[in-house]
CSV table of C-alpha atoms in Angstrom, one decimal:
chain,number,residue,atom,x,y,z
A,169,MET,CA,-39.5,-25.6,4.8
A,170,ALA,CA,-35.7,-26.2,5.1
A,171,ILE,CA,-34.1,-23.7,7.5
A,172,ARG,CA,-30.6,-22.4,7.9
A,173,HIS,CA,-29.9,-21.2,11.4
A,174,VAL,CA,-26.9,-18.8,11.4
A,175,VAL,CA,-25.3,-17.4,14.5
A,176,MET,CA,-22.3,-15.2,15.0
A,177,PHE,CA,-20.4,-14.5,18.3
A,178,GLN,CA,-18.0,-11.8,19.4
A,179,PHE,CA,-16.1,-13.1,22.4
A,180,VAL,CA,-14.7,-11.1,25.3
A,181,GLU,CA,-11.1,-10.1,24.9
A,182,THR,CA,-10.1,-12.3,27.8
A,183,ALA,CA,-11.5,-15.5,26.1
A,184,THR,CA,-8.6,-18.0,25.9
A,185,ALA,CA,-7.8,-20.0,22.8
A,186,THR,CA,-9.0,-23.1,24.7
A,187,GLN,CA,-12.3,-21.5,25.6
A,188,ARG,CA,-12.8,-20.5,21.9
A,189,GLN,CA,-11.9,-24.0,20.7
A,190,ALA,CA,-14.4,-25.5,23.1
A,191,VAL,CA,-17.2,-23.6,21.5
A,192,ARG,CA,-16.3,-24.9,18.0
A,193,ASP,CA,-15.7,-28.4,19.1
A,194,GLY,CA,-18.8,-28.5,21.2
A,195,LEU,CA,-21.0,-27.2,18.4
A,196,ARG,CA,-19.5,-29.7,15.9
A,197,ALA,CA,-20.1,-32.5,18.4
A,198,LEU,CA,-23.8,-31.7,18.5
A,199,LYS,CA,-24.2,-33.2,15.0
A,200,ALA,CA,-23.7,-36.7,16.4
A,201,ARG,CA,-26.1,-36.1,19.3
A,202,ILE,CA,-28.9,-34.2,17.7
A,203,PRO,CA,-30.2,-36.1,14.7
A,204,GLU,CA,-32.4,-33.2,13.6
A,205,ILE,CA,-29.2,-31.4,12.5
A,206,LYS,CA,-28.9,-32.0,8.8
A,207,ALA,CA,-25.6,-30.2,8.4
A,208,ILE,CA,-23.4,-27.9,10.5
A,209,GLN,CA,-20.5,-25.7,9.5
A,210,CYS,CA,-18.8,-23.6,12.1
A,211,ASN,CA,-15.4,-22.0,12.7
A,212,HIS,CA,-13.5,-19.0,13.9
A,213,ASP,CA,-13.3,-16.0,11.7
A,214,ALA,CA,-10.5,-16.5,9.1
A,215,GLY,CA,-9.0,-13.0,9.5
A,216,LEU,CA,-9.6,-11.9,5.9
A,217,GLN,CA,-11.0,-8.5,7.0
A,218,PRO,CA,-8.8,-6.1,9.0
A,219,THR,CA,-11.6,-4.9,11.3
A,220,GLY,CA,-15.2,-5.2,12.1
A,221,ASN,CA,-15.8,-9.0,11.8
A,222,PHE,CA,-17.3,-11.1,14.5
A,223,ASP,CA,-15.1,-13.8,16.0
A,224,PHE,CA,-17.1,-17.0,15.2
A,225,CYS,CA,-19.9,-18.2,13.0
A,226,ALA,CA,-22.0,-21.4,12.9
A,227,THR,CA,-24.5,-22.3,10.1
A,228,VAL,CA,-26.8,-25.1,11.0
A,229,ASP,CA,-29.2,-26.7,8.5
A,230,PHE,CA,-32.6,-28.3,9.3
A,231,GLU,CA,-35.2,-30.0,7.1
A,232,SER,CA,-38.1,-28.2,9.0
A,233,ILE,CA,-38.9,-25.5,11.5
A,234,ASN,CA,-39.8,-28.2,13.9
A,235,ASP,CA,-36.3,-29.8,13.7
A,236,TYR,CA,-34.8,-26.4,14.4
A,237,LYS,CA,-37.0,-26.0,17.5
A,238,VAL,CA,-35.9,-29.5,18.8
A,239,TYR,CA,-32.3,-28.3,18.4
A,240,GLN,CA,-33.0,-25.0,20.0
A,241,THR,CA,-34.3,-26.6,23.2
A,242,HIS,CA,-32.1,-29.7,23.2
A,243,ALA,CA,-30.4,-30.3,26.6
A,244,ASP,CA,-27.0,-30.8,25.0
A,245,HIS,CA,-27.3,-27.6,23.1
A,246,GLN,CA,-28.5,-25.7,26.1
A,247,GLN,CA,-25.6,-27.1,28.2
A,248,LEU,CA,-23.1,-25.9,25.6
A,249,ILE,CA,-24.6,-22.4,25.6
A,250,ALA,CA,-24.5,-22.3,29.4
A,251,GLU,CA,-21.0,-23.8,30.0
A,252,ALA,CA,-19.0,-22.8,26.9
A,253,ILE,CA,-20.6,-19.9,25.1
A,254,LYS,CA,-22.2,-17.6,27.6
A,255,PRO,CA,-19.1,-17.3,29.9
A,256,ILE,CA,-17.1,-15.7,27.0
A,257,LEU,CA,-19.9,-14.0,25.0
A,258,LYS,CA,-19.7,-10.3,24.3
A,259,ALA,CA,-22.1,-10.0,21.3
A,260,ARG,CA,-24.4,-12.3,19.3
A,261,ALA,CA,-26.1,-11.9,15.9
A,262,ALA,CA,-28.5,-14.5,14.5
A,263,VAL,CA,-30.9,-15.1,11.6
A,264,GLN,CA,-32.9,-18.2,10.7
A,265,PHE,CA,-33.8,-18.2,7.0
A,266,GLU,CA,-35.6,-20.5,4.5
A,267,LEU,CA,-33.2,-22.3,2.1
A,268,GLU,CA,-33.8,-22.2,-1.6
B,185,MET,CA,-9.0,-23.5,1.7
B,186,ALA,CA,-12.8,-23.4,1.1
B,187,ILE,CA,-14.4,-20.4,2.6
B,188,ARG,CA,-17.9,-19.5,3.7
B,189,HIS,CA,-18.6,-15.7,3.7
B,190,VAL,CA,-21.5,-15.0,6.0
B,191,VAL,CA,-23.1,-11.5,6.3
B,192,MET,CA,-26.2,-10.3,8.2
B,193,PHE,CA,-28.0,-7.0,7.7
B,194,GLN,CA,-30.4,-5.0,9.9
B,195,PHE,CA,-32.3,-2.6,7.7
B,196,VAL,CA,-33.7,0.8,8.6
B,197,GLU,CA,-37.3,0.7,9.7
B,198,THR,CA,-38.3,2.8,6.7
B,199,ALA,CA,-37.0,0.1,4.3
B,200,THR,CA,-39.8,-0.9,2.0
B,201,ALA,CA,-40.6,-4.6,1.1
B,202,THR,CA,-39.5,-3.8,-2.5
B,203,GLN,CA,-36.1,-2.5,-1.3
B,204,ARG,CA,-35.6,-5.5,0.9
B,205,GLN,CA,-36.6,-7.8,-2.0
B,206,ALA,CA,-34.1,-6.1,-4.3
B,207,VAL,CA,-31.3,-7.0,-1.9
B,208,ARG,CA,-32.2,-10.7,-1.9
B,209,ASP,CA,-32.8,-10.9,-5.7
B,210,GLY,CA,-29.7,-8.9,-6.4
B,211,LEU,CA,-27.5,-11.2,-4.3
B,212,ARG,CA,-29.0,-14.3,-5.8
B,213,ALA,CA,-28.5,-12.9,-9.3
B,214,LEU,CA,-24.7,-12.5,-8.6
B,215,LYS,CA,-24.3,-16.3,-8.8
B,216,ALA,CA,-24.8,-16.2,-12.6
B,217,ARG,CA,-22.5,-13.2,-13.0
B,218,ILE,CA,-19.6,-14.2,-10.7
B,219,PRO,CA,-18.3,-17.7,-11.5
B,220,GLU,CA,-16.1,-17.7,-8.4
B,221,ILE,CA,-19.3,-18.1,-6.3
B,222,LYS,CA,-19.6,-21.9,-5.7
B,223,ALA,CA,-22.9,-21.6,-3.8
B,224,ILE,CA,-25.1,-18.8,-2.3
B,225,GLN,CA,-28.1,-19.1,0.1
B,226,CYS,CA,-29.7,-15.9,1.2
B,227,ASN,CA,-33.1,-14.8,2.5
B,228,HIS,CA,-35.0,-12.6,5.0
B,229,ASP,CA,-35.2,-13.7,8.6
B,230,ALA,CA,-38.0,-16.3,8.9
B,231,GLY,CA,-39.4,-14.7,12.1
B,232,LEU,CA,-38.8,-17.7,14.3
B,233,GLN,CA,-37.5,-15.6,17.2
B,234,PRO,CA,-39.7,-13.0,18.8
B,235,THR,CA,-36.9,-10.4,19.2
B,236,GLY,CA,-33.2,-9.7,18.6
B,237,ASN,CA,-32.6,-11.3,15.1
B,238,PHE,CA,-31.1,-9.5,12.2
B,239,ASP,CA,-33.3,-8.9,9.2
B,240,PHE,CA,-31.4,-10.8,6.5
B,241,CYS,CA,-28.6,-13.2,6.0
B,242,ALA,CA,-26.4,-14.4,3.1
B,243,THR,CA,-24.0,-17.3,3.1
B,244,VAL,CA,-21.7,-17.4,0.1
B,245,ASP,CA,-19.3,-20.3,-0.5
B,246,PHE,CA,-16.0,-20.1,-2.3
B,247,GLU,CA,-13.3,-22.7,-3.2
B,248,SER,CA,-10.5,-20.4,-2.2
B,249,ILE,CA,-9.6,-17.2,-0.4
B,250,ASN,CA,-8.7,-15.8,-3.8
B,251,ASP,CA,-12.2,-16.5,-5.2
B,252,TYR,CA,-13.7,-14.7,-2.2
B,253,LYS,CA,-11.5,-11.7,-2.9
B,254,VAL,CA,-12.6,-11.6,-6.6
B,255,TYR,CA,-16.2,-11.6,-5.4
B,256,GLN,CA,-15.5,-8.9,-2.8
B,257,THR,CA,-14.2,-6.4,-5.3
B,258,HIS,CA,-16.3,-7.5,-8.3
B,259,ALA,CA,-18.1,-4.5,-10.0
B,260,ASP,CA,-21.5,-6.1,-9.9
B,261,HIS,CA,-21.2,-6.9,-6.2
B,262,GLN,CA,-20.0,-3.4,-5.4
B,263,GLN,CA,-22.8,-1.9,-7.4
B,264,LEU,CA,-25.4,-4.0,-5.5
B,265,ILE,CA,-23.9,-2.7,-2.2
B,266,ALA,CA,-24.0,0.9,-3.3
B,267,GLU,CA,-27.4,0.9,-4.9
B,268,ALA,CA,-29.5,-1.6,-3.0
B,269,ILE,CA,-27.8,-2.4,0.4
B,270,LYS,CA,-26.2,0.8,1.7
B,271,PRO,CA,-29.3,3.0,1.3
B,272,ILE,CA,-31.3,0.8,3.7
B,273,LEU,CA,-28.6,-0.5,5.9
B,274,LYS,CA,-28.7,0.0,9.7
B,275,ALA,CA,-26.3,-2.6,10.9
B,276,ARG,CA,-24.1,-5.4,9.5
B,277,ALA,CA,-22.3,-8.4,10.9
B,278,ALA,CA,-19.9,-10.6,9.0
B,279,VAL,CA,-17.6,-13.6,9.3
B,280,GLN,CA,-15.6,-15.5,6.7
B,281,PHE,CA,-14.6,-18.9,8.0
B,282,GLU,CA,-12.9,-22.0,6.7
B,283,LEU,CA,-15.3,-24.9,5.8
B,284,GLU,CA,-14.7,-28.4,7.0
């Protein structure tokens, strides 16, 4: 069962551009360090909606639920959450769904 | 600039399985009716997290911002929102981001 893990973040207003960039670059860097990641696309909101959007989104694809769980608990992923994401996190929304 | 539009829904507790299914089937059916949609993946949350997830997610890819805007205002898309999504919608989160 191929899975797409989708997560959105709203950052605190005081989050700097450098801190926001570190989230994106850190997530993209996980691809090379966690082989279970089949594909990852992530970026800041493009500003196409005047209000209401979250600030950032990542979509991460896995070939199985088990691969997703390896990612979820992987030390490098957990370190990125603790050091780059949590310090500037205001809100989070997530879904994991089965791909067609 | 290739764009991924990502939207998540939380449905009201009273939403029936049929109503939830109509959202998924309706969104998937848009692919055949809106040629600007390059790819669409959408489904109910797979239940891999005990709490906190949204109920549903769609990721819709476009080759340009303009194609996304055609989708956004397309009559079939607007009808689906009015008839299938809004009646059972409790919360919504969205991001549009540039693909690598």
